[in-house]
């Protein structure tokens, strides 16, 4: 498939994530929109890792790991996202126990 | 239209439509379900690009573990549809316009880039197989791999400490 299509699909998914973060007040949904943005970037990285394979094979004959780096970056992004979700949801549960709300408008106590 | 193109457009429409439903639906549980659907569609894209290892990891880690964690927390704190108070309508419109402007600027910037004939190889290619990825992961990327295990350990300790407070 043309790489343009993957770029625009990932852009649309990323923009939907941005809109979700800006418009929703529920902190869990904001967190989910961040996951959506991470996945948009992952999709683009995988699409880019399958690009220029013919040229690279012509320039580096015998190399078997052309484009592997992009997919490994996606793997590490998934690792970091899993750790982030663990700590983030623990923080959200703790916050809910303290203020009995997950609305980000109530969570501005550090302001003053 | 080949079968690959049909699958690509089906998965694209599914991903973007369910991503829209994530931010539109009022009930947070529906948002989680639609986000799982989005992740399944993105996993389908990985399979279409022959990234089989990432396909299975995306299914297990994202659609399996992380989304179950979200659902679990949602049920733990017992949210219902009207838990989110109706906030200022203008702020909502402003957020949508800001995100739309971001999309517009990026599309306008990338529209004229010369990508004629550059394609992502669909179907073939063996760089997404576990064998190829594992060889590179455990030779060139072994230090980041070990560091990520330390990250997981600290995340686990952090979650336990936060949960016991």
Coordinates of C-alpha atoms in Angstrom, one line a residue:
Chain A
X1 CA 0.0 0.0 0.0
X2 CA 1.2 3.6 -0.6
X3 CA 3.0 5.0 2.5
X4 CA 0.8 8.1 2.2
X5 CA -2.3 6.2 3.3
X6 CA -0.5 4.9 6.4
X7 CA 0.7 8.5 7.3
X8 CA -2.8 9.9 7.0
X9 CA -4.5 7.1 8.9
X10 CA -2.0 7.5 11.8
X11 CA -2.5 11.2 11.7
X12 CA -6.3 10.8 12.0
X13 CA -5.9 8.4 14.9
X14 CA -3.5 10.8 16.6
X15 CA -5.7 13.8 16.1
X16 CA -8.7 11.9 17.5
X17 CA -6.5 11.1 20.6
X18 CA -5.6 14.8 20.9
X19 CA -9.3 15.9 20.6
X20 CA -10.2 13.3 23.3
X21 CA -7.6 14.6 25.7
X22 CA -8.7 18.2 25.1
X23 CA -12.5 17.6 25.4
X24 CA -13.1 14.9 27.9
X25 CA -13.0 15.5 31.7
X26 CA -12.9 11.9 32.9
X27 CA -9.3 11.1 33.8
X28 CA -9.6 7.5 32.7
X29 CA -10.8 8.4 29.2
X30 CA -8.0 11.0 28.9
X31 CA -5.6 8.1 29.8
X32 CA -7.2 5.9 27.1
X33 CA -6.8 8.7 24.5
X34 CA -3.1 8.8 25.4
X35 CA -2.9 5.0 24.7
X36 CA -4.7 5.7 21.3
X37 CA -2.0 8.3 20.4
X38 CA 0.7 5.8 21.3
X39 CA -0.9 3.2 19.0
X40 CA -1.1 5.7 16.1
X41 CA 2.6 6.2 16.4
X42 CA 3.2 2.4 16.6
X43 CA 1.2 1.9 13.4
X44 CA 3.3 4.5 11.6
X45 CA 6.6 3.0 12.8
X46 CA 5.6 -0.5 11.6
X47 CA 4.5 1.0 8.2
X48 CA 7.9 2.8 7.9
X49 CA 9.8 -0.3 8.9
X50 CA 8.4 -2.0 5.7
X51 CA 9.5 0.9 3.5
X52 CA 12.5 1.1 1.2
X53 CA 13.2 -2.6 1.7
X54 CA 14.1 -3.2 -2.0
X55 CA 16.6 -0.3 -2.1
X56 CA 18.2 -1.4 1.2
X57 CA 18.5 -5.0 0.0
X58 CA 20.2 -3.7 -3.1
X59 CA 22.7 -1.6 -1.2
X60 CA 23.4 -4.0 1.6
X61 CA 23.4 -7.5 0.1
X62 CA 23.2 -10.2 2.7
X63 CA 21.8 -8.1 5.5
X64 CA 18.8 -9.8 7.0
X65 CA 17.7 -7.2 9.6
X66 CA 16.7 -4.2 7.4
X67 CA 13.9 -2.4 9.1
X68 CA 14.0 -4.5 12.2
X69 CA 14.8 -1.5 14.3
X70 CA 11.5 0.1 13.7
X71 CA 9.6 -2.9 14.9
X72 CA 11.8 -3.2 18.0
X73 CA 11.0 0.4 18.8
X74 CA 7.3 -0.5 18.7
X75 CA 8.1 -3.3 21.1
X76 CA 9.8 -1.0 23.5
X77 CA 7.0 1.5 23.2
X78 CA 4.6 -1.2 24.2
X79 CA 6.8 -2.1 27.2
X80 CA 6.9 1.4 28.4
X81 CA 3.2 1.9 27.9
X82 CA 2.5 -1.2 30.0
X83 CA 4.6 0.1 32.9
X84 CA 3.0 3.5 32.5
X85 CA -0.5 2.2 32.6
X86 CA 0.2 0.2 35.8
X87 CA 1.5 3.2 37.7
X88 CA -1.1 5.6 36.2
X89 CA -4.1 3.5 37.1
X90 CA -2.7 3.0 40.6
X91 CA -2.5 6.8 40.9
X92 CA -6.0 7.2 39.6
X93 CA -7.4 4.6 42.1
X94 CA -5.6 6.4 45.0
X95 CA -6.9 9.8 43.8
X96 CA -10.4 8.4 43.7
X97 CA -10.1 7.1 47.3
X98 CA -9.1 10.6 48.4
X99 CA -11.5 12.9 46.5
X100 CA -14.2 10.4 45.3
X101 CA -14.1 11.8 41.8
X102 CA -12.2 11.2 38.6
X103 CA -13.0 14.6 37.1
X104 CA -9.9 16.5 36.2
X105 CA -11.6 19.8 37.2
X106 CA -11.5 18.7 40.8
X107 CA -7.9 17.7 40.7
X108 CA -6.4 21.2 40.7
X109 CA -5.4 21.3 44.3
X110 CA -1.7 21.8 43.5
X111 CA -2.6 25.1 41.9
X112 CA -2.6 27.3 45.0
Chain B
X1 CA -9.7 -3.7 -6.0
X2 CA -7.6 -6.5 -4.6
X3 CA -8.3 -8.3 -1.4
X4 CA -5.4 -6.5 0.3
X5 CA -6.9 -3.1 -0.5
X6 CA -10.4 -4.2 0.7
X7 CA -8.9 -5.4 4.0
X8 CA -6.8 -2.2 4.4
X9 CA -9.8 0.0 3.9
X10 CA -12.1 -2.1 6.1
X11 CA -9.5 -2.1 9.0
X12 CA -8.9 1.7 8.5
X13 CA -12.6 2.5 8.7
X14 CA -13.0 0.2 11.7
X15 CA -10.0 1.8 13.5
X16 CA -11.1 5.4 12.9
X17 CA -14.8 4.8 13.5
X18 CA -14.3 3.1 16.8
X19 CA -11.6 5.6 17.8
X20 CA -14.3 8.3 17.2
X21 CA -16.7 6.3 19.3
X22 CA -14.2 6.2 22.2
X23 CA -14.3 10.0 22.6
X24 CA -18.0 10.4 21.7
X25 CA -19.7 7.8 23.9
X26 CA -20.8 9.0 27.3
X27 CA -20.5 5.7 29.2
X28 CA -16.8 5.0 30.0
X29 CA -17.4 1.2 29.7
X30 CA -18.4 1.6 26.1
X31 CA -15.3 3.7 25.6
X32 CA -13.1 0.9 26.8
X33 CA -15.0 -1.6 24.5
X34 CA -14.5 0.6 21.5
X35 CA -10.9 1.1 22.3
X36 CA -10.4 -2.6 22.4
X37 CA -12.0 -2.7 18.9
X38 CA -9.6 0.0 17.7
X39 CA -6.7 -2.1 19.0
X40 CA -8.0 -5.1 17.2
X41 CA -8.1 -3.1 14.0
X42 CA -4.6 -1.8 14.5
X43 CA -3.5 -5.4 15.1
X44 CA -5.1 -6.3 11.8
X45 CA -3.0 -3.7 10.2
X46 CA 0.1 -5.3 11.7
X47 CA -0.9 -8.6 10.3
X48 CA -1.5 -7.1 6.9
X49 CA 2.1 -5.7 7.1
X50 CA 3.3 -9.2 8.1
X51 CA 4.5 -8.0 11.5
X52 CA 3.4 -11.2 13.1
X53 CA 5.3 -10.8 16.4
X54 CA 3.9 -7.3 17.0
X55 CA 0.4 -8.6 16.0
X56 CA 0.4 -11.1 18.7
X57 CA 2.1 -8.8 21.3
X58 CA -0.5 -6.1 20.5
X59 CA -3.3 -8.5 21.1
X60 CA -1.9 -10.0 24.3
X61 CA -0.5 -6.8 25.9
X62 CA -2.8 -4.1 24.7
X63 CA -6.2 -5.7 24.0
X64 CA -5.7 -8.3 26.6
X65 CA -3.8 -7.0 29.6
X66 CA -4.0 -3.2 29.5
X67 CA -7.6 -3.0 28.5
X68 CA -8.6 -5.5 31.2
X69 CA -6.8 -3.3 33.7
X70 CA -8.8 -0.3 32.5
X71 CA -12.1 -2.2 32.7
X72 CA -11.1 -3.5 36.2
X73 CA -10.4 0.0 37.5
X74 CA -13.6 1.3 35.9
X75 CA -15.6 -1.3 37.8
X76 CA -13.6 -0.8 40.9
X77 CA -14.6 2.9 41.1
X78 CA -18.1 2.3 39.8
X79 CA -18.6 5.0 37.2
X80 CA -21.9 5.4 35.5
X81 CA -23.0 7.4 32.5
X82 CA -23.7 10.6 34.3
X83 CA -20.6 10.6 36.4
X84 CA -19.1 13.2 34.0
X85 CA -20.8 16.5 34.6
X86 CA -21.8 18.5 31.6
X87 CA -19.1 21.1 31.2
X88 CA -18.9 24.2 29.2
X89 CA -20.0 23.6 25.6
X90 CA -17.6 26.2 24.3
X91 CA -14.6 24.5 25.8
X92 CA -15.7 21.3 24.0
X93 CA -16.0 23.1 20.7
X94 CA -12.6 24.8 21.3
X95 CA -10.9 21.5 22.0
X96 CA -12.4 20.0 18.8
X97 CA -11.3 23.0 16.8
X98 CA -7.8 22.8 18.2
X99 CA -7.4 19.1 17.4
X100 CA -8.9 19.7 14.0
X101 CA -6.4 22.5 13.4
X102 CA -3.6 20.1 14.3
X103 CA -4.9 17.6 11.8
X104 CA -5.3 20.3 9.2
X105 CA -1.8 21.6 9.6
X106 CA -0.2 18.2 9.5
X107 CA -2.1 17.1 6.5
X108 CA -1.4 20.3 4.7
X109 CA 2.3 20.0 5.5
X110 CA 2.5 16.3 4.4
X111 CA 0.2 16.6 1.4
X112 CA 2.9 18.0 -0.9
X113 CA 5.7 15.7 0.2
X114 CA 7.0 13.7 -2.7
X115 CA 6.1 10.1 -1.8
X116 CA 5.2 9.0 -5.3
X117 CA 5.8 5.3 -5.7
X118 CA 7.0 4.8 -2.1
X119 CA 5.1 1.9 -0.7
X120 CA 5.0 -0.1 2.5
X121 CA 5.5 -3.7 1.6
X122 CA 2.3 -5.6 2.4
X123 CA 2.2 -9.3 2.8
X124 CA 5.7 -10.5 2.1
X125 CA 8.9 -9.8 4.0
X126 CA 10.2 -11.7 7.0
X127 CA 11.4 -8.9 9.2
X128 CA 8.3 -9.1 11.4
X129 CA 8.9 -12.8 12.3
X130 CA 9.9 -13.7 15.8
X131 CA 13.2 -15.2 14.6
X132 CA 14.5 -12.1 12.9
X133 CA 13.3 -9.8 15.7
X134 CA 14.7 -12.0 18.4
X135 CA 18.1 -12.2 16.9
X136 CA 18.4 -8.4 16.8
X137 CA 16.7 -7.9 20.1
X138 CA 19.1 -10.1 22.0
X139 CA 22.3 -8.9 20.2
X140 CA 22.0 -5.2 19.5
X141 CA 19.3 -4.2 21.8
X142 CA 20.1 -6.4 24.8
X143 CA 21.0 -3.4 27.1
X144 CA 17.6 -1.6 26.5
X145 CA 15.9 -5.0 27.0
X146 CA 17.6 -5.4 30.5
X147 CA 16.9 -1.7 31.4
X148 CA 13.2 -2.3 30.5
X149 CA 13.1 -5.2 33.0
X150 CA 14.3 -2.7 35.7
X151 CA 11.6 -0.3 34.6
X152 CA 9.0 -3.1 35.0
X153 CA 10.3 -3.9 38.5
X154 CA 10.1 -0.2 39.6
X155 CA 6.6 0.1 38.1
X156 CA 5.5 -3.0 40.0
X157 CA 7.0 -1.6 43.3
X158 CA 5.4 1.8 42.6
X159 CA 2.0 0.3 42.0
X160 CA 2.2 -1.8 45.2
X161 CA 3.3 1.2 47.2
X162 CA 0.6 3.4 45.8
X163 CA -2.0 0.7 46.3
X164 CA -1.1 0.2 50.0
X165 CA -1.2 3.9 50.9

